[in-house]
């Protein structure tokens, strides 16, 4: 059995089946489900700052239900979307009961924990039905349309011109610029996954500047990662790209405030906890 890394659970293949995976993906439900569907033996993900309703580690209980050992590294120890960095620098923050049974503990170096997980029992349960969602948000007749995608993988070419609310983290996990979004959206929102201000944690945003797309990340304390509806319902902006700032977006604005600004030129409320000039 091998310990393998990946920047994202969205690009797993037959090589990962039966092996221990350390992935840069967040530890939310979607990432856990994708790891299980790929047939990995055990997995270590990123806790994404844990965030609202502990959504950043929700996969641990999901995977425990099928007998899979799983853990997360602290977002403070390794950047989101960086599997190799998680293996080399990550520190375990949370572990489910099957990982604990192999003596994985919070505070373990990730590499040590991954080696311990090689001794875990193989998963023996069936993954509950889990569907990533694409949904229409806001008023049906408003333009541009607002499309919610729980994962960036659900974004389609035909979403060009729409406002996209995406549950994925705001970090790039591939070098190609087109992977930042995949279509010429009117505007885009992602989750900040507990970003501490480092450039790699919000690396999609400046890439989208290159395509003249205003984009922002939503504070992990205000919305559940992997849940576009949550970003829409309660998300507040934490990081902005240059085109977003030029368009009048501010840190602390809600996603719905920004959408109203785009659609109707209206500000619905004043930002909370906004900082002078916003974050970049």
PDB file of N, CA and C in Angstrom, residues 76-131:
ATOM      1  N   UNK A  76      -4.187  25.936   9.084  1.00  0.00           N
ATOM      2  CA  UNK A  76      -3.063  26.795   9.472  1.00  0.00           C
ATOM      3  C   UNK A  76      -1.710  26.139   9.194  1.00  0.00           C
ATOM      4  N   UNK A  77      -1.714  24.838   8.968  1.00  0.00           N
ATOM      5  CA  UNK A  77      -0.447  24.136   8.745  1.00  0.00           C
ATOM      6  C   UNK A  77      -0.169  23.879   7.267  1.00  0.00           C
ATOM      7  N   UNK A  78      -1.202  23.876   6.442  1.00  0.00           N
ATOM      8  CA  UNK A  78      -1.029  23.590   5.014  1.00  0.00           C
ATOM      9  C   UNK A  78      -2.088  24.328   4.216  1.00  0.00           C
ATOM     10  N   UNK A  79      -1.694  24.842   3.089  1.00  0.00           N
ATOM     11  CA  UNK A  79      -2.611  25.587   2.238  1.00  0.00           C
ATOM     12  C   UNK A  79      -3.638  24.651   1.622  1.00  0.00           C
ATOM     13  N   UNK A  80      -4.828  25.155   1.399  1.00  0.00           N
ATOM     14  CA  UNK A  80      -5.858  24.405   0.699  1.00  0.00           C
ATOM     15  C   UNK A  80      -5.412  24.166  -0.737  1.00  0.00           C
ATOM     16  N   UNK A  81      -5.758  23.012  -1.290  1.00  0.00           N
ATOM     17  CA  UNK A  81      -5.440  22.722  -2.677  1.00  0.00           C
ATOM     18  C   UNK A  81      -4.012  22.278  -2.929  1.00  0.00           C
ATOM     19  N   UNK A  82      -3.267  21.963  -1.867  1.00  0.00           N
ATOM     20  CA  UNK A  82      -1.852  21.598  -2.007  1.00  0.00           C
ATOM     21  C   UNK A  82      -1.593  20.263  -1.311  1.00  0.00           C
ATOM     22  N   UNK A  83      -1.726  19.165  -2.051  1.00  0.00           N
ATOM     23  CA  UNK A  83      -1.566  17.847  -1.462  1.00  0.00           C
ATOM     24  C   UNK A  83      -0.163  17.560  -0.966  1.00  0.00           C
ATOM     25  N   UNK A  84       0.845  17.900  -1.750  1.00  0.00           N
ATOM     26  CA  UNK A  84       2.231  17.655  -1.331  1.00  0.00           C
ATOM     27  C   UNK A  84       2.571  18.464  -0.085  1.00  0.00           C
ATOM     28  N   UNK A  85       2.105  19.709  -0.050  1.00  0.00           N
ATOM     29  CA  UNK A  85       2.368  20.537   1.123  1.00  0.00           C
ATOM     30  C   UNK A  85       1.682  19.955   2.353  1.00  0.00           C
ATOM     31  N   UNK A  86       0.476  19.435   2.176  1.00  0.00           N
ATOM     32  CA  UNK A  86      -0.216  18.808   3.304  1.00  0.00           C
ATOM     33  C   UNK A  86       0.592  17.635   3.838  1.00  0.00           C
ATOM     34  N   UNK A  87       1.120  16.803   2.949  1.00  0.00           N
ATOM     35  CA  UNK A  87       1.913  15.650   3.385  1.00  0.00           C
ATOM     36  C   UNK A  87       3.188  16.076   4.093  1.00  0.00           C
ATOM     37  N   UNK A  88       3.859  17.094   3.548  1.00  0.00           N
ATOM     38  CA  UNK A  88       5.159  17.515   4.087  1.00  0.00           C
ATOM     39  C   UNK A  88       5.054  18.397   5.323  1.00  0.00           C
ATOM     40  N   UNK A  89       4.026  19.254   5.389  1.00  0.00           N
ATOM     41  CA  UNK A  89       3.953  20.250   6.444  1.00  0.00           C
ATOM     42  C   UNK A  89       2.699  20.153   7.316  1.00  0.00           C
ATOM     43  N   UNK A  90       1.707  19.399   6.857  1.00  0.00           N
ATOM     44  CA  UNK A  90       0.429  19.371   7.543  1.00  0.00           C
ATOM     45  C   UNK A  90       0.499  18.761   8.934  1.00  0.00           C
ATOM     46  N   UNK A  91      -0.357  19.264   9.794  1.00  0.00           N
ATOM     47  CA  UNK A  91      -0.505  18.753  11.159  1.00  0.00           C
ATOM     48  C   UNK A  91      -1.955  18.328  11.338  1.00  0.00           C
ATOM     49  N   UNK A  92      -2.170  17.142  11.816  1.00  0.00           N
ATOM     50  CA  UNK A  92      -3.515  16.608  11.952  1.00  0.00           C
ATOM     51  C   UNK A  92      -4.318  17.441  12.953  1.00  0.00           C
ATOM     52  N   UNK A  93      -5.546  17.793  12.546  1.00  0.00           N
ATOM     53  CA  UNK A  93      -6.427  18.577  13.416  1.00  0.00           C
ATOM     54  C   UNK A  93      -7.610  17.758  13.922  1.00  0.00           C
ATOM     55  N   UNK A  94      -8.155  16.877  13.062  1.00  0.00           N
ATOM     56  CA  UNK A  94      -9.311  16.063  13.437  1.00  0.00           C
ATOM     57  C   UNK A  94      -9.159  14.678  12.807  1.00  0.00           C
ATOM     58  N   UNK A  95      -9.730  13.679  13.481  1.00  0.00           N
ATOM     59  CA  UNK A  95      -9.696  12.309  12.967  1.00  0.00           C
ATOM     60  C   UNK A  95     -10.991  11.611  13.349  1.00  0.00           C
ATOM     61  N   UNK A  96     -11.500  10.752  12.456  1.00  0.00           N
ATOM     62  CA  UNK A  96     -12.696   9.999  12.821  1.00  0.00           C
ATOM     63  C   UNK A  96     -12.309   8.746  13.604  1.00  0.00           C
ATOM     64  N   UNK A  97     -13.307   7.996  14.032  1.00  0.00           N
ATOM     65  CA  UNK A  97     -13.031   6.896  14.966  1.00  0.00           C
ATOM     66  C   UNK A  97     -12.182   5.797  14.336  1.00  0.00           C
ATOM     67  N   UNK A  98     -12.302   5.597  13.035  1.00  0.00           N
ATOM     68  CA  UNK A  98     -11.504   4.560  12.386  1.00  0.00           C
ATOM     69  C   UNK A  98     -10.045   4.994  12.260  1.00  0.00           C
ATOM     70  N   UNK A  99      -9.813   6.286  12.096  1.00  0.00           N
ATOM     71  CA  UNK A  99      -8.431   6.788  12.105  1.00  0.00           C
ATOM     72  C   UNK A  99      -7.849   6.729  13.508  1.00  0.00           C
ATOM     73  N   UNK A 100      -8.645   7.079  14.497  1.00  0.00           N
ATOM     74  CA  UNK A 100      -8.182   7.009  15.894  1.00  0.00           C
ATOM     75  C   UNK A 100      -7.798   5.577  16.254  1.00  0.00           C
ATOM     76  N   UNK A 101      -8.500   4.605  15.687  1.00  0.00           N
ATOM     77  CA  UNK A 101      -8.195   3.199  15.964  1.00  0.00           C
ATOM     78  C   UNK A 101      -6.805   2.805  15.482  1.00  0.00           C
ATOM     79  N   UNK A 102      -6.234   3.566  14.527  1.00  0.00           N
ATOM     80  CA  UNK A 102      -4.865   3.321  14.073  1.00  0.00           C
ATOM     81  C   UNK A 102      -3.866   4.207  14.813  1.00  0.00           C
ATOM     82  N   UNK A 103      -4.350   4.898  15.851  1.00  0.00           N
ATOM     83  CA  UNK A 103      -3.539   5.775  16.702  1.00  0.00           C
ATOM     84  C   UNK A 103      -3.198   7.102  16.044  1.00  0.00           C
ATOM     85  N   UNK A 104      -3.979   7.499  15.054  1.00  0.00           N
ATOM     86  CA  UNK A 104      -3.851   8.862  14.521  1.00  0.00           C
ATOM     87  C   UNK A 104      -4.434   9.811  15.559  1.00  0.00           C
ATOM     88  N   UNK A 105      -3.704  10.874  15.847  1.00  0.00           N
ATOM     89  CA  UNK A 105      -4.116  11.824  16.874  1.00  0.00           C
ATOM     90  C   UNK A 105      -3.919  13.253  16.379  1.00  0.00           C
ATOM     91  N   UNK A 106      -4.754  14.205  16.830  1.00  0.00           N
ATOM     92  CA  UNK A 106      -4.487  15.615  16.547  1.00  0.00           C
ATOM     93  C   UNK A 106      -3.082  15.977  17.005  1.00  0.00           C
ATOM     94  N   UNK A 107      -2.372  16.714  16.188  1.00  0.00           N
ATOM     95  CA  UNK A 107      -0.991  17.073  16.480  1.00  0.00           C
ATOM     96  C   UNK A 107       0.023  16.197  15.769  1.00  0.00           C
ATOM     97  N   UNK A 108      -0.408  15.056  15.229  1.00  0.00           N
ATOM     98  CA  UNK A 108       0.508  14.206  14.467  1.00  0.00           C
ATOM     99  C   UNK A 108       0.954  14.911  13.198  1.00  0.00           C
ATOM    100  N   UNK A 109       2.218  14.765  12.808  1.00  0.00           N
ATOM    101  CA  UNK A 109       2.605  15.201  11.466  1.00  0.00           C
ATOM    102  C   UNK A 109       1.814  14.392  10.444  1.00  0.00           C
ATOM    103  N   UNK A 110       1.432  15.011   9.369  1.00  0.00           N
ATOM    104  CA  UNK A 110       0.595  14.351   8.374  1.00  0.00           C
ATOM    105  C   UNK A 110       1.250  13.088   7.828  1.00  0.00           C
ATOM    106  N   UNK A 111       2.525  13.144   7.546  1.00  0.00           N
ATOM    107  CA  UNK A 111       3.204  11.976   6.980  1.00  0.00           C
ATOM    108  C   UNK A 111       3.127  10.783   7.928  1.00  0.00           C
ATOM    109  N   UNK A 112       3.331  11.029   9.220  1.00  0.00           N
ATOM    110  CA  UNK A 112       3.231   9.955  10.210  1.00  0.00           C
ATOM    111  C   UNK A 112       1.804   9.406  10.246  1.00  0.00           C
ATOM    112  N   UNK A 113       0.832  10.303  10.231  1.00  0.00           N
ATOM    113  CA  UNK A 113      -0.565   9.867  10.266  1.00  0.00           C
ATOM    114  C   UNK A 113      -0.906   9.031   9.030  1.00  0.00           C
ATOM    115  N   UNK A 114      -0.418   9.449   7.876  1.00  0.00           N
ATOM    116  CA  UNK A 114      -0.692   8.703   6.651  1.00  0.00           C
ATOM    117  C   UNK A 114      -0.117   7.294   6.728  1.00  0.00           C
ATOM    118  N   UNK A 115       1.066   7.171   7.305  1.00  0.00           N
ATOM    119  CA  UNK A 115       1.669   5.842   7.472  1.00  0.00           C
ATOM    120  C   UNK A 115       0.841   4.993   8.425  1.00  0.00           C
ATOM    121  N   UNK A 116       0.326   5.600   9.472  1.00  0.00           N
ATOM    122  CA  UNK A 116      -0.539   4.857  10.391  1.00  0.00           C
ATOM    123  C   UNK A 116      -1.808   4.383   9.692  1.00  0.00           C
ATOM    124  N   UNK A 117      -2.342   5.205   8.798  1.00  0.00           N
ATOM    125  CA  UNK A 117      -3.592   4.860   8.123  1.00  0.00           C
ATOM    126  C   UNK A 117      -3.436   3.677   7.176  1.00  0.00           C
ATOM    127  N   UNK A 118      -2.216   3.339   6.832  1.00  0.00           N
ATOM    128  CA  UNK A 118      -2.002   2.135   6.028  1.00  0.00           C
ATOM    129  C   UNK A 118      -2.439   0.885   6.795  1.00  0.00           C
ATOM    130  N   UNK A 119      -2.521   0.975   8.120  1.00  0.00           N
ATOM    131  CA  UNK A 119      -2.933  -0.161   8.947  1.00  0.00           C
ATOM    132  C   UNK A 119      -4.439  -0.186   9.180  1.00  0.00           C
ATOM    133  N   UNK A 120      -5.148   0.808   8.684  1.00  0.00           N
ATOM    134  CA  UNK A 120      -6.591   0.875   8.917  1.00  0.00           C
ATOM    135  C   UNK A 120      -7.321  -0.258   8.200  1.00  0.00           C
ATOM    136  N   UNK A 121      -8.463  -0.644   8.747  1.00  0.00           N
ATOM    137  CA  UNK A 121      -9.319  -1.611   8.080  1.00  0.00           C
ATOM    138  C   UNK A 121      -9.884  -0.987   6.806  1.00  0.00           C
ATOM    139  N   UNK A 122     -10.091  -1.816   5.816  1.00  0.00           N
ATOM    140  CA  UNK A 122     -10.655  -1.324   4.553  1.00  0.00           C
ATOM    141  C   UNK A 122     -12.121  -0.948   4.753  1.00  0.00           C
ATOM    142  N   UNK A 123     -12.601   0.080   4.074  1.00  0.00           N
ATOM    143  CA  UNK A 123     -14.021   0.435   4.167  1.00  0.00           C
ATOM    144  C   UNK A 123     -14.893  -0.746   3.754  1.00  0.00           C
ATOM    145  N   UNK A 124     -16.010  -0.906   4.442  1.00  0.00           N
ATOM    146  CA  UNK A 124     -16.880  -2.039   4.132  1.00  0.00           C
ATOM    147  C   UNK A 124     -18.348  -1.646   4.003  1.00  0.00           C
ATOM    148  N   UNK A 125     -18.628  -0.363   4.021  1.00  0.00           N
ATOM    149  CA  UNK A 125     -20.012   0.095   3.934  1.00  0.00           C
ATOM    150  C   UNK A 125     -20.329   0.702   2.588  1.00  0.00           C
ATOM    151  N   UNK A 126     -21.582   1.040   2.399  1.00  0.00           N
ATOM    152  CA  UNK A 126     -22.040   1.650   1.153  1.00  0.00           C
ATOM    153  C   UNK A 126     -22.280   3.133   1.372  1.00  0.00           C
ATOM    154  N   UNK A 127     -21.708   3.942   0.503  1.00  0.00           N
ATOM    155  CA  UNK A 127     -21.827   5.389   0.639  1.00  0.00           C
ATOM    156  C   UNK A 127     -23.285   5.812   0.481  1.00  0.00           C
ATOM    157  N   UNK A 128     -23.788   6.627   1.401  1.00  0.00           N
ATOM    158  CA  UNK A 128     -25.151   7.134   1.229  1.00  0.00           C
ATOM    159  C   UNK A 128     -25.287   7.930  -0.062  1.00  0.00           C
ATOM    160  N   UNK A 129     -26.489   7.949  -0.583  1.00  0.00           N
ATOM    161  CA  UNK A 129     -26.742   8.722  -1.805  1.00  0.00           C
ATOM    162  C   UNK A 129     -26.365  10.178  -1.575  1.00  0.00           C
ATOM    163  N   UNK A 130     -25.540  10.693  -2.474  1.00  0.00           N
ATOM    164  CA  UNK A 130     -25.058  12.066  -2.308  1.00  0.00           C
ATOM    165  C   UNK A 130     -24.978  12.712  -3.675  1.00  0.00           C
ATOM    166  N   UNK A 131     -25.661  13.816  -3.828  1.00  0.00           N
ATOM    167  CA  UNK A 131     -25.737  14.485  -5.120  1.00  0.00           C
ATOM    168  C   UNK A 131     -25.265  15.928  -4.983  1.00  0.00           C
TER     169      UNK A 131
END
